[in-house]
């Protein structure tokens, strides 16, 4: 299985500042034939299902604010939230879908100061 | 507006079978893959498996062949059966749309395994 490791486990960032969450896969999730990274980012708030923010490592879903961006390739990925808003407090997960089984990172809890 | 809704027993006895159904409203099930994901209380997400609109399936090997998925497009439903459950199967079970990332999720249903 491809293991996904997120860092940090938690972070506290001030309103209006930038938050950066990292995700590292134990093996490459870039599919060479189509040059796509099989990596997604989700946001989960308490009592709610996860919400897909970004797919293919950097493609923002419709309706997701442009302060959310994804980057990286191969084994190292980053979710950046610029200019944090109060509603961004949540747990964030990365997930690979390169092969079976799809695996999620352990989650990063983001708190707003 | 497409919506997914999980249904099924909230309490299952150890060694019995957990059965859940996901009802899809607002759109056809055709041309999509449909997924189950679970989340033990206070923990992270675990991908269970998916079924395509044509019925092909893929499962997480960690289930050790205990899981099976089915789909009834005429009723706009797909289902999860998990046999021989233990306390480790206690979780919120989510159904979702998508065979790669999952762009649409149900609210989730808590299933507790206990005698």
PDB file of C-alpha atoms in Angstrom:
ATOM      1  CA  UNK A   1       0.000   0.000   0.000  1.00  0.00           C
ATOM      2  CA  UNK A   2       1.030   3.590  -0.619  1.00  0.00           C
ATOM      3  CA  UNK A   3       1.241   5.314   2.745  1.00  0.00           C
ATOM      4  CA  UNK A   4       0.257   8.977   2.991  1.00  0.00           C
ATOM      5  CA  UNK A   5       1.869  11.068   5.718  1.00  0.00           C
ATOM      6  CA  UNK A   6       0.689  14.575   6.463  1.00  0.00           C
ATOM      7  CA  UNK A   7       2.532  17.264   8.360  1.00  0.00           C
ATOM      8  CA  UNK A   8       1.980  18.855  10.690  1.00  0.00           C
ATOM      9  CA  UNK A   9      -0.684  16.953  12.629  1.00  0.00           C
ATOM     10  CA  UNK A  10      -2.108  20.279  13.761  1.00  0.00           C
ATOM     11  CA  UNK A  11      -1.441  23.957  13.307  1.00  0.00           C
ATOM     12  CA  UNK A  12      -2.788  27.269  14.499  1.00  0.00           C
ATOM     13  CA  UNK A  13      -2.693  30.216  12.152  1.00  0.00           C
ATOM     14  CA  UNK A  14      -3.962  33.763  12.525  1.00  0.00           C
ATOM     15  CA  UNK A  15      -6.882  35.146  10.555  1.00  0.00           C
ATOM     16  CA  UNK A  16      -5.699  36.528   7.254  1.00  0.00           C
ATOM     17  CA  UNK A  17      -2.421  34.631   7.337  1.00  0.00           C
ATOM     18  CA  UNK A  18      -1.330  31.690   5.173  1.00  0.00           C
ATOM     19  CA  UNK A  19      -1.580  28.021   6.150  1.00  0.00           C
ATOM     20  CA  UNK A  20       0.473  25.283   4.541  1.00  0.00           C
ATOM     21  CA  UNK A  21      -0.228  21.568   4.919  1.00  0.00           C
ATOM     22  CA  UNK A  22       2.109  18.964   3.512  1.00  0.00           C
ATOM     23  CA  UNK A  23       1.397  15.453   2.289  1.00  0.00           C
ATOM     24  CA  UNK A  24       4.032  12.906   1.390  1.00  0.00           C
ATOM     25  CA  UNK A  25       3.337   9.607  -0.326  1.00  0.00           C
ATOM     26  CA  UNK A  26       5.543   6.566   0.180  1.00  0.00           C
ATOM     27  CA  UNK A  27       5.594   6.005  -3.578  1.00  0.00           C
ATOM     28  CA  UNK A  28       5.148   8.094  -6.668  1.00  0.00           C
ATOM     29  CA  UNK A  29       1.505   8.902  -7.490  1.00  0.00           C
ATOM     30  CA  UNK A  30       2.298  10.590 -10.800  1.00  0.00           C
ATOM     31  CA  UNK A  31       1.023   8.455 -13.663  1.00  0.00           C
ATOM     32  CA  UNK A  32       3.536   8.945 -16.445  1.00  0.00           C
ATOM     33  CA  UNK A  33       1.203   8.106 -19.324  1.00  0.00           C
ATOM     34  CA  UNK A  34      -1.030  11.112 -18.667  1.00  0.00           C
ATOM     35  CA  UNK A  35       1.257  13.212 -16.459  1.00  0.00           C
ATOM     36  CA  UNK A  36      -1.399  13.406 -13.755  1.00  0.00           C
ATOM     37  CA  UNK A  37      -0.867  13.179 -10.014  1.00  0.00           C
ATOM     38  CA  UNK A  38      -3.529  10.950  -8.466  1.00  0.00           C
ATOM     39  CA  UNK A  39      -3.922  13.047  -5.324  1.00  0.00           C
ATOM     40  CA  UNK A  40      -6.885  14.836  -3.749  1.00  0.00           C
ATOM     41  CA  UNK A  41      -7.427  17.173  -0.804  1.00  0.00           C
ATOM     42  CA  UNK A  42     -10.530  17.248   1.405  1.00  0.00           C
ATOM     43  CA  UNK A  43     -11.827  19.497   4.163  1.00  0.00           C
ATOM     44  CA  UNK A  44     -13.898  18.067   7.004  1.00  0.00           C
ATOM     45  CA  UNK A  45     -15.713  20.091   9.620  1.00  0.00           C
ATOM     46  CA  UNK A  46     -17.163  18.521  12.798  1.00  0.00           C
ATOM     47  CA  UNK A  47     -20.288  16.486  12.168  1.00  0.00           C
ATOM     48  CA  UNK A  48     -20.009  16.857   8.398  1.00  0.00           C
ATOM     49  CA  UNK A  49     -18.777  14.637   5.584  1.00  0.00           C
ATOM     50  CA  UNK A  50     -15.512  15.528   3.897  1.00  0.00           C
ATOM     51  CA  UNK A  51     -15.698  18.072   1.109  1.00  0.00           C
ATOM     52  CA  UNK A  52     -13.527  17.668  -1.965  1.00  0.00           C
ATOM     53  CA  UNK A  53     -11.392  20.765  -2.435  1.00  0.00           C
ATOM     54  CA  UNK A  54      -8.792  19.735  -4.990  1.00  0.00           C
ATOM     55  CA  UNK A  55      -8.299  16.793  -7.307  1.00  0.00           C
ATOM     56  CA  UNK A  56      -5.361  15.812  -9.529  1.00  0.00           C
ATOM     57  CA  UNK A  57      -3.134  17.583  -6.995  1.00  0.00           C
ATOM     58  CA  UNK A  58      -3.937  21.090  -8.231  1.00  0.00           C
ATOM     59  CA  UNK A  59      -7.411  21.247  -9.823  1.00  0.00           C
ATOM     60  CA  UNK A  60      -9.746  23.232  -7.622  1.00  0.00           C
ATOM     61  CA  UNK A  61     -13.342  21.972  -7.477  1.00  0.00           C
ATOM     62  CA  UNK A  62     -16.128  24.231  -8.658  1.00  0.00           C
ATOM     63  CA  UNK A  63     -17.237  26.585  -5.910  1.00  0.00           C
ATOM     64  CA  UNK A  64     -14.075  26.226  -3.831  1.00  0.00           C
ATOM     65  CA  UNK A  65     -12.621  29.655  -2.999  1.00  0.00           C
ATOM     66  CA  UNK A  66      -9.448  30.510  -4.845  1.00  0.00           C
ATOM     67  CA  UNK A  67      -7.588  31.008  -1.574  1.00  0.00           C
ATOM     68  CA  UNK A  68      -7.257  27.197  -1.605  1.00  0.00           C
ATOM     69  CA  UNK A  69      -4.518  25.868  -3.880  1.00  0.00           C
ATOM     70  CA  UNK A  70      -2.739  22.580  -4.338  1.00  0.00           C
ATOM     71  CA  UNK A  71       0.749  21.965  -5.619  1.00  0.00           C
ATOM     72  CA  UNK A  72       3.421  19.317  -5.855  1.00  0.00           C
ATOM     73  CA  UNK A  73       4.174  16.249  -7.900  1.00  0.00           C
ATOM     74  CA  UNK A  74       5.400  12.703  -7.528  1.00  0.00           C
ATOM     75  CA  UNK A  75       5.601  12.124  -3.789  1.00  0.00           C
ATOM     76  CA  UNK A  76       5.417  15.587  -2.216  1.00  0.00           C
ATOM     77  CA  UNK A  77       2.305  17.745  -2.170  1.00  0.00           C
ATOM     78  CA  UNK A  78       1.105  20.899  -0.475  1.00  0.00           C
ATOM     79  CA  UNK A  79      -2.263  22.435   0.267  1.00  0.00           C
ATOM     80  CA  UNK A  80      -2.020  26.183   0.751  1.00  0.00           C
ATOM     81  CA  UNK A  81      -4.750  28.336   2.174  1.00  0.00           C
ATOM     82  CA  UNK A  82      -3.931  31.969   1.666  1.00  0.00           C
ATOM     83  CA  UNK A  83      -5.591  34.669   3.763  1.00  0.00           C
ATOM     84  CA  UNK A  84      -7.273  32.363   6.279  1.00  0.00           C
ATOM     85  CA  UNK A  85     -10.917  32.867   7.106  1.00  0.00           C
ATOM     86  CA  UNK A  86     -12.696  31.738  10.283  1.00  0.00           C
ATOM     87  CA  UNK A  87     -14.683  29.159   8.310  1.00  0.00           C
ATOM     88  CA  UNK A  88     -11.466  27.413   7.235  1.00  0.00           C
ATOM     89  CA  UNK A  89     -11.070  25.832  10.677  1.00  0.00           C
ATOM     90  CA  UNK A  90     -11.341  22.113   9.925  1.00  0.00           C
ATOM     91  CA  UNK A  91      -9.423  18.882   9.497  1.00  0.00           C
ATOM     92  CA  UNK A  92      -7.768  18.492   6.111  1.00  0.00           C
ATOM     93  CA  UNK A  93      -6.982  15.158   4.481  1.00  0.00           C
ATOM     94  CA  UNK A  94      -4.982  14.190   1.443  1.00  0.00           C
ATOM     95  CA  UNK A  95      -5.855  11.001  -0.436  1.00  0.00           C
ATOM     96  CA  UNK A  96      -4.123   9.134  -3.215  1.00  0.00           C
ATOM     97  CA  UNK A  97      -6.110   7.239  -5.828  1.00  0.00           C
ATOM     98  CA  UNK A  98      -3.148   5.897  -7.784  1.00  0.00           C
ATOM     99  CA  UNK A  99      -3.824   2.246  -7.047  1.00  0.00           C
ATOM    100  CA  UNK A 100      -5.921   0.027  -4.810  1.00  0.00           C
ATOM    101  CA  UNK A 101      -6.337   0.606  -1.928  1.00  0.00           C
ATOM    102  CA  UNK A 102      -6.857   4.316  -1.978  1.00  0.00           C
ATOM    103  CA  UNK A 103      -5.356   5.706   1.221  1.00  0.00           C
ATOM    104  CA  UNK A 104      -5.956   8.899   3.155  1.00  0.00           C
ATOM    105  CA  UNK A 105      -3.418  10.794   5.177  1.00  0.00           C
ATOM    106  CA  UNK A 106      -3.983  10.893   8.917  1.00  0.00           C
ATOM    107  CA  UNK A 107      -5.397  14.412   8.774  1.00  0.00           C
ATOM    108  CA  UNK A 108      -4.199  17.865   9.790  1.00  0.00           C
ATOM    109  CA  UNK A 109      -6.275  19.903  12.214  1.00  0.00           C
ATOM    110  CA  UNK A 110      -6.249  23.600  11.383  1.00  0.00           C
ATOM    111  CA  UNK A 111      -7.246  26.065  14.070  1.00  0.00           C
ATOM    112  CA  UNK A 112      -7.630  29.776  13.584  1.00  0.00           C
ATOM    113  CA  UNK A 113      -6.107  32.215  16.048  1.00  0.00           C
TER     114      UNK A 113
ATOM    115  CA  UNK B   1     -29.295  18.896  -6.929  1.00  0.00           C
ATOM    116  CA  UNK B   2     -27.688  15.493  -6.492  1.00  0.00           C
ATOM    117  CA  UNK B   3     -27.954  14.037  -2.998  1.00  0.00           C
ATOM    118  CA  UNK B   4     -26.771  10.828  -1.360  1.00  0.00           C
ATOM    119  CA  UNK B   5     -28.347   9.350   1.760  1.00  0.00           C
ATOM    120  CA  UNK B   6     -27.153   6.359   3.740  1.00  0.00           C
ATOM    121  CA  UNK B   7     -29.587   4.080   5.552  1.00  0.00           C
ATOM    122  CA  UNK B   8     -29.356   0.943   7.642  1.00  0.00           C
ATOM    123  CA  UNK B   9     -29.193  -0.365  11.187  1.00  0.00           C
ATOM    124  CA  UNK B  10     -27.245   1.721  13.669  1.00  0.00           C
ATOM    125  CA  UNK B  11     -26.406  -1.293  15.824  1.00  0.00           C
ATOM    126  CA  UNK B  12     -25.029  -4.630  14.668  1.00  0.00           C
ATOM    127  CA  UNK B  13     -23.990  -7.570  16.838  1.00  0.00           C
ATOM    128  CA  UNK B  14     -20.461  -8.976  16.628  1.00  0.00           C
ATOM    129  CA  UNK B  15     -20.039 -11.719  14.003  1.00  0.00           C
ATOM    130  CA  UNK B  16     -23.152 -10.569  12.141  1.00  0.00           C
ATOM    131  CA  UNK B  17     -23.424  -8.744   8.812  1.00  0.00           C
ATOM    132  CA  UNK B  18     -23.511  -4.975   8.462  1.00  0.00           C
ATOM    133  CA  UNK B  19     -25.789  -3.905   5.595  1.00  0.00           C
ATOM    134  CA  UNK B  20     -26.082  -0.328   4.390  1.00  0.00           C
ATOM    135  CA  UNK B  21     -27.797   1.274   1.416  1.00  0.00           C
ATOM    136  CA  UNK B  22     -27.058   4.566  -0.260  1.00  0.00           C
ATOM    137  CA  UNK B  23     -29.923   6.252  -2.106  1.00  0.00           C
ATOM    138  CA  UNK B  24     -29.013   8.637  -4.897  1.00  0.00           C
ATOM    139  CA  UNK B  25     -31.440  11.392  -5.832  1.00  0.00           C
ATOM    140  CA  UNK B  26     -31.328  14.144  -8.396  1.00  0.00           C
ATOM    141  CA  UNK B  27     -29.225  12.362 -10.988  1.00  0.00           C
ATOM    142  CA  UNK B  28     -28.724   9.120 -12.841  1.00  0.00           C
ATOM    143  CA  UNK B  29     -26.231   6.599 -11.508  1.00  0.00           C
ATOM    144  CA  UNK B  30     -25.024   5.913 -15.026  1.00  0.00           C
ATOM    145  CA  UNK B  31     -21.457   6.735 -15.981  1.00  0.00           C
ATOM    146  CA  UNK B  32     -20.297   7.123 -12.397  1.00  0.00           C
ATOM    147  CA  UNK B  33     -18.485   5.028  -9.837  1.00  0.00           C
ATOM    148  CA  UNK B  34     -19.926   4.788  -6.333  1.00  0.00           C
ATOM    149  CA  UNK B  35     -17.826   4.491  -3.209  1.00  0.00           C
ATOM    150  CA  UNK B  36     -18.012   3.631   0.483  1.00  0.00           C
ATOM    151  CA  UNK B  37     -15.666   5.230   3.012  1.00  0.00           C
ATOM    152  CA  UNK B  38     -15.739   4.883   6.778  1.00  0.00           C
ATOM    153  CA  UNK B  39     -14.450   6.843   9.744  1.00  0.00           C
ATOM    154  CA  UNK B  40     -14.114   5.337  13.243  1.00  0.00           C
ATOM    155  CA  UNK B  41     -15.165   7.795  15.949  1.00  0.00           C
ATOM    156  CA  UNK B  42     -12.503  10.458  16.393  1.00  0.00           C
ATOM    157  CA  UNK B  43     -10.243   8.920  13.756  1.00  0.00           C
ATOM    158  CA  UNK B  44      -9.329   9.267  10.097  1.00  0.00           C
ATOM    159  CA  UNK B  45     -10.872   8.077   6.862  1.00  0.00           C
ATOM    160  CA  UNK B  46     -10.661   4.567   5.431  1.00  0.00           C
ATOM    161  CA  UNK B  47     -11.586   3.775   1.837  1.00  0.00           C
ATOM    162  CA  UNK B  48     -13.719   0.622   1.654  1.00  0.00           C
ATOM    163  CA  UNK B  49     -14.280   0.171  -2.058  1.00  0.00           C
ATOM    164  CA  UNK B  50     -16.204   1.218  -5.119  1.00  0.00           C
ATOM    165  CA  UNK B  51     -18.648  -0.161  -7.644  1.00  0.00           C
ATOM    166  CA  UNK B  52     -19.092   1.090 -11.180  1.00  0.00           C
ATOM    167  CA  UNK B  53     -22.424   1.730 -12.865  1.00  0.00           C
ATOM    168  CA  UNK B  54     -21.812  -1.494 -14.792  1.00  0.00           C
ATOM    169  CA  UNK B  55     -21.202  -3.470 -11.618  1.00  0.00           C
ATOM    170  CA  UNK B  56     -17.431  -3.876 -11.537  1.00  0.00           C
ATOM    171  CA  UNK B  57     -15.969  -3.597  -8.067  1.00  0.00           C
ATOM    172  CA  UNK B  58     -12.757  -2.938  -6.191  1.00  0.00           C
ATOM    173  CA  UNK B  59     -12.261  -3.432  -2.476  1.00  0.00           C
ATOM    174  CA  UNK B  60      -9.744  -2.524   0.176  1.00  0.00           C
ATOM    175  CA  UNK B  61      -7.751  -5.714   0.849  1.00  0.00           C
ATOM    176  CA  UNK B  62      -7.751  -4.799   4.551  1.00  0.00           C
ATOM    177  CA  UNK B  63     -11.358  -5.990   4.671  1.00  0.00           C
ATOM    178  CA  UNK B  64     -10.031  -9.502   3.994  1.00  0.00           C
ATOM    179  CA  UNK B  65     -12.853 -10.347   1.587  1.00  0.00           C
ATOM    180  CA  UNK B  66     -15.585  -9.499   4.129  1.00  0.00           C
ATOM    181  CA  UNK B  67     -17.023  -6.713   2.010  1.00  0.00           C
ATOM    182  CA  UNK B  68     -19.312  -6.802  -0.993  1.00  0.00           C
ATOM    183  CA  UNK B  69     -20.912  -4.017  -2.990  1.00  0.00           C
ATOM    184  CA  UNK B  70     -23.974  -4.094  -5.200  1.00  0.00           C
ATOM    185  CA  UNK B  71     -25.845  -1.562  -7.281  1.00  0.00           C
ATOM    186  CA  UNK B  72     -29.461  -1.280  -8.372  1.00  0.00           C
ATOM    187  CA  UNK B  73     -29.649   1.550 -10.871  1.00  0.00           C
ATOM    188  CA  UNK B  74     -33.395   1.095 -11.331  1.00  0.00           C
ATOM    189  CA  UNK B  75     -33.854   2.033  -7.680  1.00  0.00           C
ATOM    190  CA  UNK B  76     -30.983   4.556  -7.687  1.00  0.00           C
ATOM    191  CA  UNK B  77     -29.297   2.703  -4.849  1.00  0.00           C
ATOM    192  CA  UNK B  78     -26.053   0.974  -4.078  1.00  0.00           C
ATOM    193  CA  UNK B  79     -25.279  -1.148  -1.065  1.00  0.00           C
ATOM    194  CA  UNK B  80     -22.510  -2.370   1.216  1.00  0.00           C
ATOM    195  CA  UNK B  81     -22.477  -5.685   3.031  1.00  0.00           C
ATOM    196  CA  UNK B  82     -19.725  -6.337   5.558  1.00  0.00           C
ATOM    197  CA  UNK B  83     -19.691  -9.787   7.130  1.00  0.00           C
ATOM    198  CA  UNK B  84     -18.321 -11.069  10.434  1.00  0.00           C
ATOM    199  CA  UNK B  85     -18.136  -7.631  11.991  1.00  0.00           C
ATOM    200  CA  UNK B  86     -16.198  -6.825  15.144  1.00  0.00           C
ATOM    201  CA  UNK B  87     -15.923  -3.751  17.329  1.00  0.00           C
ATOM    202  CA  UNK B  88     -13.204  -2.510  14.954  1.00  0.00           C
ATOM    203  CA  UNK B  89     -15.904  -2.009  12.324  1.00  0.00           C
ATOM    204  CA  UNK B  90     -17.656   0.610  14.455  1.00  0.00           C
ATOM    205  CA  UNK B  91     -17.561   3.779  12.386  1.00  0.00           C
ATOM    206  CA  UNK B  92     -19.467   6.427  10.529  1.00  0.00           C
ATOM    207  CA  UNK B  93     -20.036   5.004   7.070  1.00  0.00           C
ATOM    208  CA  UNK B  94     -20.168   7.442   4.156  1.00  0.00           C
ATOM    209  CA  UNK B  95     -21.334   6.764   0.648  1.00  0.00           C
ATOM    210  CA  UNK B  96     -19.868   8.956  -2.057  1.00  0.00           C
ATOM    211  CA  UNK B  97     -19.688   9.481  -5.786  1.00  0.00           C
ATOM    212  CA  UNK B  98     -16.505   8.922  -7.718  1.00  0.00           C
ATOM    213  CA  UNK B  99     -14.046   6.178  -8.550  1.00  0.00           C
ATOM    214  CA  UNK B 100     -10.992   8.354  -8.039  1.00  0.00           C
ATOM    215  CA  UNK B 101     -11.592  11.357  -5.796  1.00  0.00           C
ATOM    216  CA  UNK B 102     -15.099  11.637  -4.352  1.00  0.00           C
ATOM    217  CA  UNK B 103     -16.893  14.841  -5.221  1.00  0.00           C
ATOM    218  CA  UNK B 104     -20.228  14.197  -3.551  1.00  0.00           C
ATOM    219  CA  UNK B 105     -20.851  12.595  -0.153  1.00  0.00           C
ATOM    220  CA  UNK B 106     -23.748  11.498   1.984  1.00  0.00           C
ATOM    221  CA  UNK B 107     -24.016  12.806   5.539  1.00  0.00           C
ATOM    222  CA  UNK B 108     -22.845   9.484   6.925  1.00  0.00           C
ATOM    223  CA  UNK B 109     -24.433   6.982   9.264  1.00  0.00           C
ATOM    224  CA  UNK B 110     -22.966   5.708  12.519  1.00  0.00           C
ATOM    225  CA  UNK B 111     -22.850   1.944  12.853  1.00  0.00           C
ATOM    226  CA  UNK B 112     -21.935   0.531  16.236  1.00  0.00           C
ATOM    227  CA  UNK B 113     -20.902  -3.092  16.623  1.00  0.00           C
ATOM    228  CA  UNK B 114     -21.857  -4.287  20.059  1.00  0.00           C
ATOM    229  CA  UNK B 115     -23.734  -7.111  21.731  1.00  0.00           C
TER     230      UNK B 115
END
